[in-house]
Amino acid sequence: MAIPVQDLVQANARYAQAFDQGDLAMPPAKKLAVLTCMDARVEPLAFLGLRLGDTHVIRNAGGRATPDAVRSLAISQRLLGTDAVLVIHHADCGMLTFSNDDIRARIKDESGQEAATAAAGVDFLPFSDLAASVRLDVRTLRESPLIPESIPIYGFIYDVHTGKLAAVE
Amino acid sequence: MAIPVQDLVQANARYAQAFDQGDLAMPPAKKLAVLTCMDARVEPLAFLGLRLGDTHVIRNAGGRATPDAVRSLAISQRLLGTDAVLVIHHADCGMLTFSNDDIRARIKDESGQEAATAAAGVDFLPFSDLAASVRLDVRTLRESPLIPESIPIYGFIYDVHTGKLAAVE
């Protein structure tokens, strides 16, 4: 059963009563952009020791360097002054557990032919090797003409079981 | 100047030493997925009163319902059991401050013709009306055959100056 949305609204009312960070500027204070996974166990602000206002955070299934991630990074860099990127995938990622055929079959079973037709046109971007997916996504960003060559792009793997970040060379 | 990445790695080492949430399951505990903006002042876990492990978080420039967001939601719902979506745009969003022509001109000035050609093919998805952009993105998700009709989709605007969430009907 879906979470009662009223619970979230009430929790927000309590948060807003104590809120005292309303003066933060729009451009990220640390001039950083993080691209990472939507996974519920991944909270980049916490595990990077950053605070509200410090960094742009772009998240999708897998933390993949999709055209939408490039769009977001271009806005981040060109209009809001960020000048470094972290690409962070993580251990025990859901993207390691399925293939395009698996999810397309699931969607067809659950939702029928119209959904199956839509799913056939989508690459869900699963992967089987975590370090290789980080390297591929760093390379994709590096090769994008939309991202200035002067901006460093670092690849990492985050371990959801230990809280540790490891560089991917 | 870009942030020294070693500072982030050192902060993470301190975080990992105190980390005690390594047993969280992959599926989000609250069966929730949040789609919101990359903005540095937006931290949905905090302002929704949620904890690590509770919710998928999908973020891009604007919190837009792009094909990549739909891809991510399909994986979230079909494979990891989430059954509600919040679409949260926010006050003082950078997306309110530019047009496609503006950012394309900036990219051409800074990076030249190859970058300009790439940028010409990208819709950066700026908007001029916050409530209208929320409604549009809720409708885009609602009409996607990849997202089951049984899953509720709620639209909100978050105020970065007050910490308050307001429903968009």
mmCIF file of C-alpha atoms in Angstrom:
data_model
loop_
_atom_site.group_PDB
_atom_site.id
_atom_site.type_symbol
_atom_site.label_atom_id
_atom_site.label_comp_id
_atom_site.label_asym_id
_atom_site.label_seq_id
_atom_site.Cartn_x
_atom_site.Cartn_y
_atom_site.Cartn_z
ATOM 1 C CA MET A 1 0.000 0.000 0.000
ATOM 2 C CA ALA A 2 1.292 3.435 -0.931
ATOM 3 C CA ILE A 3 2.574 5.680 1.865
ATOM 4 C CA PRO A 4 -0.091 8.169 3.066
ATOM 5 C CA VAL A 5 1.051 11.418 1.478
ATOM 6 C CA GLN A 6 -0.418 13.300 4.425
ATOM 7 C CA ASP A 7 2.296 11.759 6.651
ATOM 8 C CA LEU A 8 4.961 13.356 4.442
ATOM 9 C CA VAL A 9 3.177 16.713 4.436
ATOM 10 C CA GLN A 10 2.967 16.665 8.242
ATOM 11 C CA ALA A 11 6.645 15.734 8.559
ATOM 12 C CA ASN A 12 7.473 18.655 6.250
ATOM 13 C CA ALA A 13 5.467 21.073 8.410
ATOM 14 C CA ARG A 14 7.616 20.070 11.397
ATOM 15 C CA TYR A 15 10.788 20.474 9.279
ATOM 16 C CA ALA A 16 9.750 23.933 8.071
ATOM 17 C CA GLN A 17 9.095 25.138 11.637
ATOM 18 C CA ALA A 18 12.763 24.555 12.515
ATOM 19 C CA PHE A 19 14.167 25.564 9.095
ATOM 20 C CA ASP A 20 16.914 28.198 9.291
ATOM 21 C CA GLN A 21 18.786 27.839 5.980
ATOM 22 C CA GLY A 22 16.616 30.038 3.802
ATOM 23 C CA ASP A 23 19.443 32.353 2.781
ATOM 24 C CA LEU A 24 21.540 29.899 0.750
ATOM 25 C CA ALA A 25 22.496 31.051 -2.756
ATOM 26 C CA MET A 26 21.409 29.232 -5.927
ATOM 27 C CA PRO A 27 24.958 28.366 -7.174
ATOM 28 C CA PRO A 28 26.427 25.397 -5.255
ATOM 29 C CA ALA A 29 28.911 26.652 -2.629
ATOM 30 C CA LYS A 30 31.453 23.897 -3.407
ATOM 31 C CA LYS A 31 31.026 24.286 -7.202
ATOM 32 C CA LEU A 32 30.454 20.535 -7.369
ATOM 33 C CA ALA A 33 28.037 18.280 -9.280
ATOM 34 C CA VAL A 34 27.473 14.664 -8.228
ATOM 35 C CA LEU A 35 25.930 12.091 -10.588
ATOM 36 C CA THR A 36 24.750 9.025 -8.687
ATOM 37 C CA CYS A 37 22.068 6.344 -8.374
ATOM 38 C CA MET A 38 18.471 6.773 -7.164
ATOM 39 C CA ASP A 39 19.069 3.917 -4.654
ATOM 40 C CA ALA A 40 17.462 4.543 -1.256
ATOM 41 C CA ARG A 41 20.702 3.689 0.564
ATOM 42 C CA VAL A 42 22.718 6.329 -1.299
ATOM 43 C CA GLU A 43 22.831 9.780 0.308
ATOM 44 C CA PRO A 44 25.761 11.617 -1.243
ATOM 45 C CA LEU A 45 25.583 14.711 0.947
ATOM 46 C CA ALA A 46 26.035 12.554 4.044
ATOM 47 C CA PHE A 47 28.762 10.251 2.765
ATOM 48 C CA LEU A 48 30.781 13.111 1.209
ATOM 49 C CA GLY A 49 30.625 15.267 4.336
ATOM 50 C CA LEU A 50 28.765 18.034 2.481
ATOM 51 C CA ARG A 51 25.986 20.355 3.599
ATOM 52 C CA LEU A 52 22.805 21.809 2.183
ATOM 53 C CA GLY A 53 23.767 24.306 -0.539
ATOM 54 C CA ASP A 54 27.123 22.695 -1.372
ATOM 55 C CA THR A 55 26.500 20.595 -4.497
ATOM 56 C CA HIS A 56 24.193 19.787 -7.353
ATOM 57 C CA VAL A 57 22.960 16.190 -7.151
ATOM 58 C CA ILE A 58 21.807 14.386 -10.298
ATOM 59 C CA ARG A 59 20.325 10.931 -9.734
ATOM 60 C CA ASN A 60 18.818 8.247 -11.941
ATOM 61 C CA ALA A 61 18.636 4.457 -12.029
ATOM 62 C CA GLY A 62 22.304 3.462 -11.898
ATOM 63 C CA GLY A 63 23.820 6.941 -11.864
ATOM 64 C CA ARG A 64 24.220 6.633 -15.634
ATOM 65 C CA ALA A 65 25.623 9.327 -17.960
ATOM 66 C CA THR A 66 22.408 9.624 -19.972
ATOM 67 C CA PRO A 67 21.559 12.538 -22.266
ATOM 68 C CA ASP A 68 19.399 13.872 -19.417
ATOM 69 C CA ALA A 69 22.389 13.794 -17.061
ATOM 70 C CA VAL A 70 24.456 15.668 -19.668
ATOM 71 C CA ARG A 71 21.631 18.234 -20.035
ATOM 72 C CA SER A 72 21.640 18.731 -16.267
ATOM 73 C CA LEU A 73 25.443 18.993 -16.061
ATOM 74 C CA ALA A 74 25.518 21.542 -18.881
ATOM 75 C CA ILE A 75 23.063 23.753 -16.946
ATOM 76 C CA SER A 76 25.038 23.182 -13.743
ATOM 77 C CA GLN A 77 28.337 24.179 -15.347
ATOM 78 C CA ARG A 78 27.348 26.859 -17.847
ATOM 79 C CA LEU A 79 24.781 28.735 -15.755
ATOM 80 C CA LEU A 80 25.540 27.889 -12.132
ATOM 81 C CA GLY A 81 29.330 27.697 -12.077
ATOM 82 C CA THR A 82 30.120 24.117 -11.027
ATOM 83 C CA ASP A 83 33.583 23.017 -12.108
ATOM 84 C CA ALA A 84 34.005 19.367 -11.026
ATOM 85 C CA VAL A 85 31.937 16.178 -11.425
ATOM 86 C CA LEU A 86 31.809 12.990 -9.365
ATOM 87 C CA VAL A 87 30.253 9.900 -10.997
ATOM 88 C CA ILE A 88 29.337 7.489 -8.179
ATOM 89 C CA HIS A 89 27.894 4.011 -8.748
ATOM 90 C CA HIS A 90 27.441 1.647 -5.806
ATOM 91 C CA ALA A 91 27.737 -1.920 -4.575
ATOM 92 C CA ASP A 92 24.571 -4.063 -4.506
ATOM 93 C CA CYS A 93 22.995 -1.911 -7.230
ATOM 94 C CA GLY A 94 19.670 -3.065 -8.656
ATOM 95 C CA MET A 95 21.077 -2.456 -12.146
ATOM 96 C CA LEU A 96 23.302 -5.521 -11.658
ATOM 97 C CA THR A 97 20.263 -7.797 -11.199
ATOM 98 C CA PHE A 98 18.313 -7.693 -14.464
ATOM 99 C CA SER A 99 18.536 -7.489 -18.243
ATOM 100 C CA ASN A 100 16.499 -5.403 -20.688
ATOM 101 C CA ASP A 101 14.658 -8.621 -21.617
ATOM 102 C CA ASP A 102 13.791 -9.273 -17.942
ATOM 103 C CA ILE A 103 12.213 -5.889 -17.299
ATOM 104 C CA ARG A 104 10.461 -5.804 -20.669
ATOM 105 C CA ALA A 105 8.880 -9.214 -19.928
ATOM 106 C CA ARG A 106 7.808 -8.004 -16.477
ATOM 107 C CA ILE A 107 6.200 -4.883 -17.937
ATOM 108 C CA LYS A 108 4.378 -6.926 -20.590
ATOM 109 C CA ASP A 109 3.089 -9.406 -17.977
ATOM 110 C CA GLU A 110 1.895 -6.674 -15.631
ATOM 111 C CA SER A 111 0.593 -4.058 -18.053
ATOM 112 C CA GLY A 112 -0.055 -5.617 -21.473
ATOM 113 C CA GLN A 113 0.772 -4.825 -25.052
ATOM 114 C CA GLU A 114 0.797 -1.004 -25.095
ATOM 115 C CA ALA A 115 3.271 -0.959 -22.220
ATOM 116 C CA ALA A 116 5.329 -3.723 -23.849
ATOM 117 C CA THR A 117 5.594 -1.707 -27.047
ATOM 118 C CA ALA A 118 6.786 1.343 -25.108
ATOM 119 C CA ALA A 119 9.287 -0.749 -23.136
ATOM 120 C CA ALA A 120 10.722 -2.267 -26.319
ATOM 121 C CA GLY A 121 11.956 1.215 -27.270
ATOM 122 C CA VAL A 122 13.732 1.852 -23.957
ATOM 123 C CA ASP A 123 17.256 0.829 -23.002
ATOM 124 C CA PHE A 124 16.980 0.494 -19.220
ATOM 125 C CA LEU A 125 20.819 0.668 -18.990
ATOM 126 C CA PRO A 126 21.508 -2.301 -16.687
ATOM 127 C CA PHE A 127 25.141 -3.334 -16.275
ATOM 128 C CA SER A 128 27.105 -6.346 -15.081
ATOM 129 C CA ASP A 129 30.429 -4.800 -13.995
ATOM 130 C CA LEU A 130 30.414 -1.902 -11.574
ATOM 131 C CA ALA A 131 33.895 -0.501 -12.274
ATOM 132 C CA ALA A 132 33.345 -0.848 -16.028
ATOM 133 C CA SER A 133 30.053 1.068 -15.819
ATOM 134 C CA VAL A 134 31.755 3.882 -13.896
ATOM 135 C CA ARG A 135 34.572 4.050 -16.462
ATOM 136 C CA LEU A 136 32.104 4.029 -19.344
ATOM 137 C CA ASP A 137 30.034 6.842 -17.823
ATOM 138 C CA VAL A 138 33.099 8.969 -16.999
ATOM 139 C CA ARG A 139 34.212 8.498 -20.601
ATOM 140 C CA THR A 140 30.769 9.399 -21.956
ATOM 141 C CA LEU A 141 30.823 12.674 -20.020
ATOM 142 C CA ARG A 142 34.467 13.331 -20.946
ATOM 143 C CA GLU A 143 33.666 12.932 -24.621
ATOM 144 C CA SER A 144 30.556 15.137 -24.567
ATOM 145 C CA PRO A 145 31.166 18.424 -26.403
ATOM 146 C CA LEU A 146 28.709 20.004 -23.944
ATOM 147 C CA ILE A 147 31.075 19.520 -20.984
ATOM 148 C CA PRO A 148 34.207 21.731 -20.975
ATOM 149 C CA GLU A 149 37.485 19.816 -21.139
ATOM 150 C CA SER A 150 38.787 21.863 -18.208
ATOM 151 C CA ILE A 151 36.288 20.251 -15.806
ATOM 152 C CA PRO A 152 37.666 17.213 -13.954
ATOM 153 C CA ILE A 153 35.416 14.110 -13.819
ATOM 154 C CA TYR A 154 36.111 11.569 -11.078
ATOM 155 C CA GLY A 155 34.726 8.025 -10.893
ATOM 156 C CA PHE A 156 33.876 6.276 -7.623
ATOM 157 C CA ILE A 157 32.103 3.215 -6.239
ATOM 158 C CA TYR A 158 30.207 3.633 -2.952
ATOM 159 C CA ASP A 159 29.745 0.602 -0.713
ATOM 160 C CA VAL A 160 26.234 0.699 0.804
ATOM 161 C CA HIS A 161 27.283 -1.912 3.389
ATOM 162 C CA THR A 162 30.314 -0.065 4.783
ATOM 163 C CA GLY A 163 29.703 3.575 3.833
ATOM 164 C CA LYS A 164 33.074 3.650 2.023
ATOM 165 C CA LEU A 165 33.879 5.343 -1.243
ATOM 166 C CA ALA A 166 36.548 3.850 -3.535
ATOM 167 C CA ALA A 167 38.096 5.627 -6.513
ATOM 168 C CA VAL A 168 37.802 3.972 -9.939
ATOM 169 C CA GLU A 169 40.890 4.645 -12.053
ATOM 170 C CA MET B 1 38.905 26.408 -8.670
ATOM 171 C CA ALA B 2 37.521 22.891 -8.393
ATOM 172 C CA ILE B 3 37.120 21.409 -4.907
ATOM 173 C CA PRO B 4 40.096 19.177 -3.949
ATOM 174 C CA VAL B 5 38.646 15.673 -4.374
ATOM 175 C CA GLN B 6 40.934 14.474 -1.587
ATOM 176 C CA ASP B 7 38.902 16.575 0.879
ATOM 177 C CA LEU B 8 35.789 14.608 -0.081
ATOM 178 C CA VAL B 9 37.595 11.277 0.186
ATOM 179 C CA GLN B 10 38.838 12.192 3.668
ATOM 180 C CA ALA B 11 35.378 13.289 4.771
ATOM 181 C CA ASN B 12 34.032 9.962 3.515
ATOM 182 C CA ALA B 13 36.619 8.028 5.543
ATOM 183 C CA ARG B 14 35.343 9.740 8.691
ATOM 184 C CA TYR B 15 31.729 8.972 7.687
ATOM 185 C CA ALA B 16 32.511 5.299 7.055
ATOM 186 C CA GLN B 17 34.148 4.923 10.476
ATOM 187 C CA ALA B 18 30.855 5.812 12.175
ATOM 188 C CA PHE B 19 28.584 4.102 9.594
ATOM 189 C CA ASP B 20 26.094 1.661 11.131
ATOM 190 C CA GLN B 21 23.378 1.306 8.466
ATOM 191 C CA GLY B 22 24.952 -1.398 6.335
ATOM 192 C CA ASP B 23 22.004 -3.792 6.681
ATOM 193 C CA LEU B 24 19.366 -1.801 4.805
ATOM 194 C CA ALA B 25 17.523 -3.699 2.065
ATOM 195 C CA MET B 26 17.651 -2.677 -1.608
ATOM 196 C CA PRO B 27 13.867 -2.001 -2.006
ATOM 197 C CA PRO B 28 12.886 1.364 -0.483
ATOM 198 C CA ALA B 29 11.259 0.831 2.939
ATOM 199 C CA LYS B 30 8.507 3.404 2.283
ATOM 200 C CA LYS B 31 7.894 2.154 -1.295
ATOM 201 C CA LEU B 32 8.277 5.738 -2.464
ATOM 202 C CA ALA B 33 9.998 7.411 -5.429
ATOM 203 C CA VAL B 34 10.710 11.158 -5.442
ATOM 204 C CA LEU B 35 11.465 13.077 -8.650
ATOM 205 C CA THR B 36 13.011 16.461 -7.910
ATOM 206 C CA CYS B 37 15.585 19.046 -8.963
ATOM 207 C CA MET B 38 19.389 18.789 -8.719
ATOM 208 C CA ASP B 39 19.415 22.156 -6.863
ATOM 209 C CA ALA B 40 21.919 22.273 -3.992
ATOM 210 C CA ARG B 41 19.271 23.642 -1.600
ATOM 211 C CA VAL B 42 16.905 20.703 -2.186
ATOM 212 C CA GLU B 43 17.364 17.721 0.151
ATOM 213 C CA PRO B 44 14.163 15.681 -0.079
ATOM 214 C CA LEU B 45 15.032 13.156 2.638
ATOM 215 C CA ALA B 46 15.390 15.972 5.147
ATOM 216 C CA PHE B 47 12.344 18.017 4.178
ATOM 217 C CA LEU B 48 10.065 14.952 3.936
ATOM 218 C CA GLY B 49 11.145 13.561 7.304
ATOM 219 C CA LEU B 50 12.508 10.383 5.682
ATOM 220 C CA ARG B 51 15.550 8.280 6.513
ATOM 221 C CA LEU B 52 18.279 6.445 4.646
ATOM 222 C CA GLY B 53 16.690 3.431 2.935
ATOM 223 C CA ASP B 54 13.186 4.902 2.716
ATOM 224 C CA THR B 55 12.855 6.218 -0.851
ATOM 225 C CA HIS B 56 14.269 6.282 -4.333
ATOM 226 C CA VAL B 57 15.396 9.775 -5.316
ATOM 227 C CA ILE B 58 15.579 10.774 -8.985
ATOM 228 C CA ARG B 59 17.048 14.212 -9.651
ATOM 229 C CA ASN B 60 17.801 16.265 -12.742
ATOM 230 C CA ALA B 61 17.830 19.925 -13.751
ATOM 231 C CA GLY B 62 14.306 21.045 -12.839
ATOM 232 C CA GLY B 63 12.981 17.708 -11.598
ATOM 233 C CA ARG B 64 11.544 17.164 -15.083
ATOM 234 C CA ALA B 65 9.649 14.055 -16.242
ATOM 235 C CA THR B 66 12.187 13.205 -18.942
ATOM 236 C CA PRO B 67 12.469 9.813 -20.663
ATOM 237 C CA ASP B 68 15.367 9.095 -18.283
ATOM 238 C CA ALA B 69 13.141 9.812 -15.280
ATOM 239 C CA VAL B 70 10.502 7.459 -16.717
ATOM 240 C CA ARG B 71 13.188 4.782 -17.235
ATOM 241 C CA SER B 72 14.235 5.176 -13.613
ATOM 242 C CA LEU B 73 10.655 5.086 -12.311
ATOM 243 C CA ALA B 74 9.877 1.957 -14.344
ATOM 244 C CA ILE B 75 12.834 0.172 -12.716
ATOM 245 C CA SER B 76 11.811 1.543 -9.301
ATOM 246 C CA GLN B 77 8.241 0.309 -9.662
ATOM 247 C CA ARG B 78 8.581 -2.914 -11.645
ATOM 248 C CA LEU B 79 11.672 -4.345 -9.980
ATOM 249 C CA LEU B 80 11.923 -2.659 -6.587
ATOM 250 C CA GLY B 81 8.293 -2.336 -5.527
ATOM 251 C CA THR B 82 7.714 1.403 -5.162
ATOM 252 C CA ASP B 83 4.049 2.359 -5.466
ATOM 253 C CA ALA B 84 3.820 6.151 -5.176
ATOM 254 C CA VAL B 85 5.601 9.099 -6.839
ATOM 255 C CA LEU B 86 6.175 12.671 -5.685
ATOM 256 C CA VAL B 87 7.121 15.256 -8.346
ATOM 257 C CA ILE B 88 8.708 18.207 -6.522
ATOM 258 C CA HIS B 89 9.816 21.418 -8.247
ATOM 259 C CA HIS B 90 10.978 24.378 -6.168
ATOM 260 C CA ALA B 91 10.910 28.140 -5.742
ATOM 261 C CA ASP B 92 13.929 30.144 -7.037
ATOM 262 C CA CYS B 93 14.748 27.371 -9.518
ATOM 263 C CA GLY B 94 17.525 28.045 -12.032
ATOM 264 C CA MET B 95 15.222 26.699 -14.755
ATOM 265 C CA LEU B 96 13.130 29.872 -14.395
ATOM 266 C CA THR B 97 16.097 32.082 -15.314
ATOM 267 C CA PHE B 98 17.076 31.178 -18.885
ATOM 268 C CA SER B 99 15.826 30.123 -22.316
ATOM 269 C CA ASN B 100 17.176 27.473 -24.669
ATOM 270 C CA ASP B 101 18.590 30.323 -26.788
ATOM 271 C CA ASP B 102 20.395 31.781 -23.746
ATOM 272 C CA ILE B 103 22.218 28.589 -22.798
ATOM 273 C CA ARG B 104 22.984 27.680 -26.404
ATOM 274 C CA ALA B 105 24.591 31.114 -26.929
ATOM 275 C CA ARG B 106 26.600 30.687 -23.728
ATOM 276 C CA ILE B 107 27.844 27.262 -24.825
ATOM 277 C CA LYS B 108 28.804 28.577 -28.268
ATOM 278 C CA ASP B 109 30.677 31.549 -26.746
ATOM 279 C CA GLU B 110 32.554 29.385 -24.263
ATOM 280 C CA SER B 111 33.229 26.250 -26.287
ATOM 281 C CA GLY B 112 32.852 26.941 -29.996
ATOM 282 C CA GLN B 113 31.112 25.381 -32.923
ATOM 283 C CA GLU B 114 31.200 21.660 -32.091
ATOM 284 C CA ALA B 115 29.623 22.356 -28.711
ATOM 285 C CA ALA B 116 27.118 24.737 -30.310
ATOM 286 C CA THR B 117 26.038 22.054 -32.758
ATOM 287 C CA ALA B 118 25.525 19.564 -29.919
ATOM 288 C CA ALA B 119 23.591 22.139 -27.867
ATOM 289 C CA ALA B 120 21.302 22.933 -30.795
ATOM 290 C CA GLY B 121 19.972 19.380 -30.548
ATOM 291 C CA VAL B 122 19.197 19.563 -26.819
ATOM 292 C CA ASP B 123 16.027 20.892 -25.202
ATOM 293 C CA PHE B 124 17.313 22.089 -21.822
ATOM 294 C CA LEU B 125 13.715 22.093 -20.512
ATOM 295 C CA PRO B 126 13.574 25.523 -18.840
ATOM 296 C CA PHE B 127 10.155 26.745 -17.690
ATOM 297 C CA SER B 128 8.510 30.019 -16.742
ATOM 298 C CA ASP B 129 5.659 28.861 -14.464
ATOM 299 C CA LEU B 130 6.413 26.605 -11.529
ATOM 300 C CA ALA B 131 2.930 25.192 -10.923
ATOM 301 C CA ALA B 132 2.428 24.653 -14.657
ATOM 302 C CA SER B 133 5.707 22.731 -14.933
ATOM 303 C CA VAL B 134 4.689 20.493 -12.009
ATOM 304 C CA ARG B 135 1.284 19.821 -13.582
ATOM 305 C CA LEU B 136 2.874 19.104 -16.965
ATOM 306 C CA ASP B 137 5.359 16.646 -15.478
ATOM 307 C CA VAL B 138 2.710 14.868 -13.372
ATOM 308 C CA ARG B 139 0.626 14.524 -16.537
ATOM 309 C CA THR B 140 3.607 13.239 -18.552
ATOM 310 C CA LEU B 141 4.190 10.499 -15.973
ATOM 311 C CA ARG B 142 0.460 9.763 -15.678
ATOM 312 C CA GLU B 143 0.197 9.276 -19.435
ATOM 313 C CA SER B 144 3.277 7.048 -19.734
ATOM 314 C CA PRO B 145 2.299 3.459 -20.524
ATOM 315 C CA LEU B 146 5.386 2.390 -18.540
ATOM 316 C CA ILE B 147 3.906 3.627 -15.238
ATOM 317 C CA PRO B 148 0.977 1.578 -13.860
ATOM 318 C CA GLU B 149 -2.291 3.518 -13.557
ATOM 319 C CA SER B 150 -2.660 2.231 -9.985
ATOM 320 C CA ILE B 151 0.346 4.268 -8.807
ATOM 321 C CA PRO B 152 -0.565 7.707 -7.404
ATOM 322 C CA ILE B 153 1.518 10.672 -8.597
ATOM 323 C CA TYR B 154 1.526 13.800 -6.425
ATOM 324 C CA GLY B 155 2.787 17.238 -7.442
ATOM 325 C CA PHE B 156 4.444 19.688 -5.028
ATOM 326 C CA ILE B 157 6.427 22.917 -4.920
ATOM 327 C CA TYR B 158 9.171 23.190 -2.284
ATOM 328 C CA ASP B 159 10.135 26.640 -1.010
ATOM 329 C CA VAL B 160 13.922 26.776 -0.535
ATOM 330 C CA HIS B 161 13.537 29.939 1.562
ATOM 331 C CA THR B 162 11.069 28.564 4.120
ATOM 332 C CA GLY B 163 11.506 24.778 3.916
ATOM 333 C CA LYS B 164 7.775 24.420 3.164
ATOM 334 C CA LEU B 165 6.158 22.032 0.711
ATOM 335 C CA ALA B 166 2.920 23.053 -1.027
ATOM 336 C CA ALA B 167 0.682 20.684 -2.972
ATOM 337 C CA VAL B 168 -0.033 21.511 -6.633
ATOM 338 C CA GLU B 169 -3.555 20.475 -7.594
#
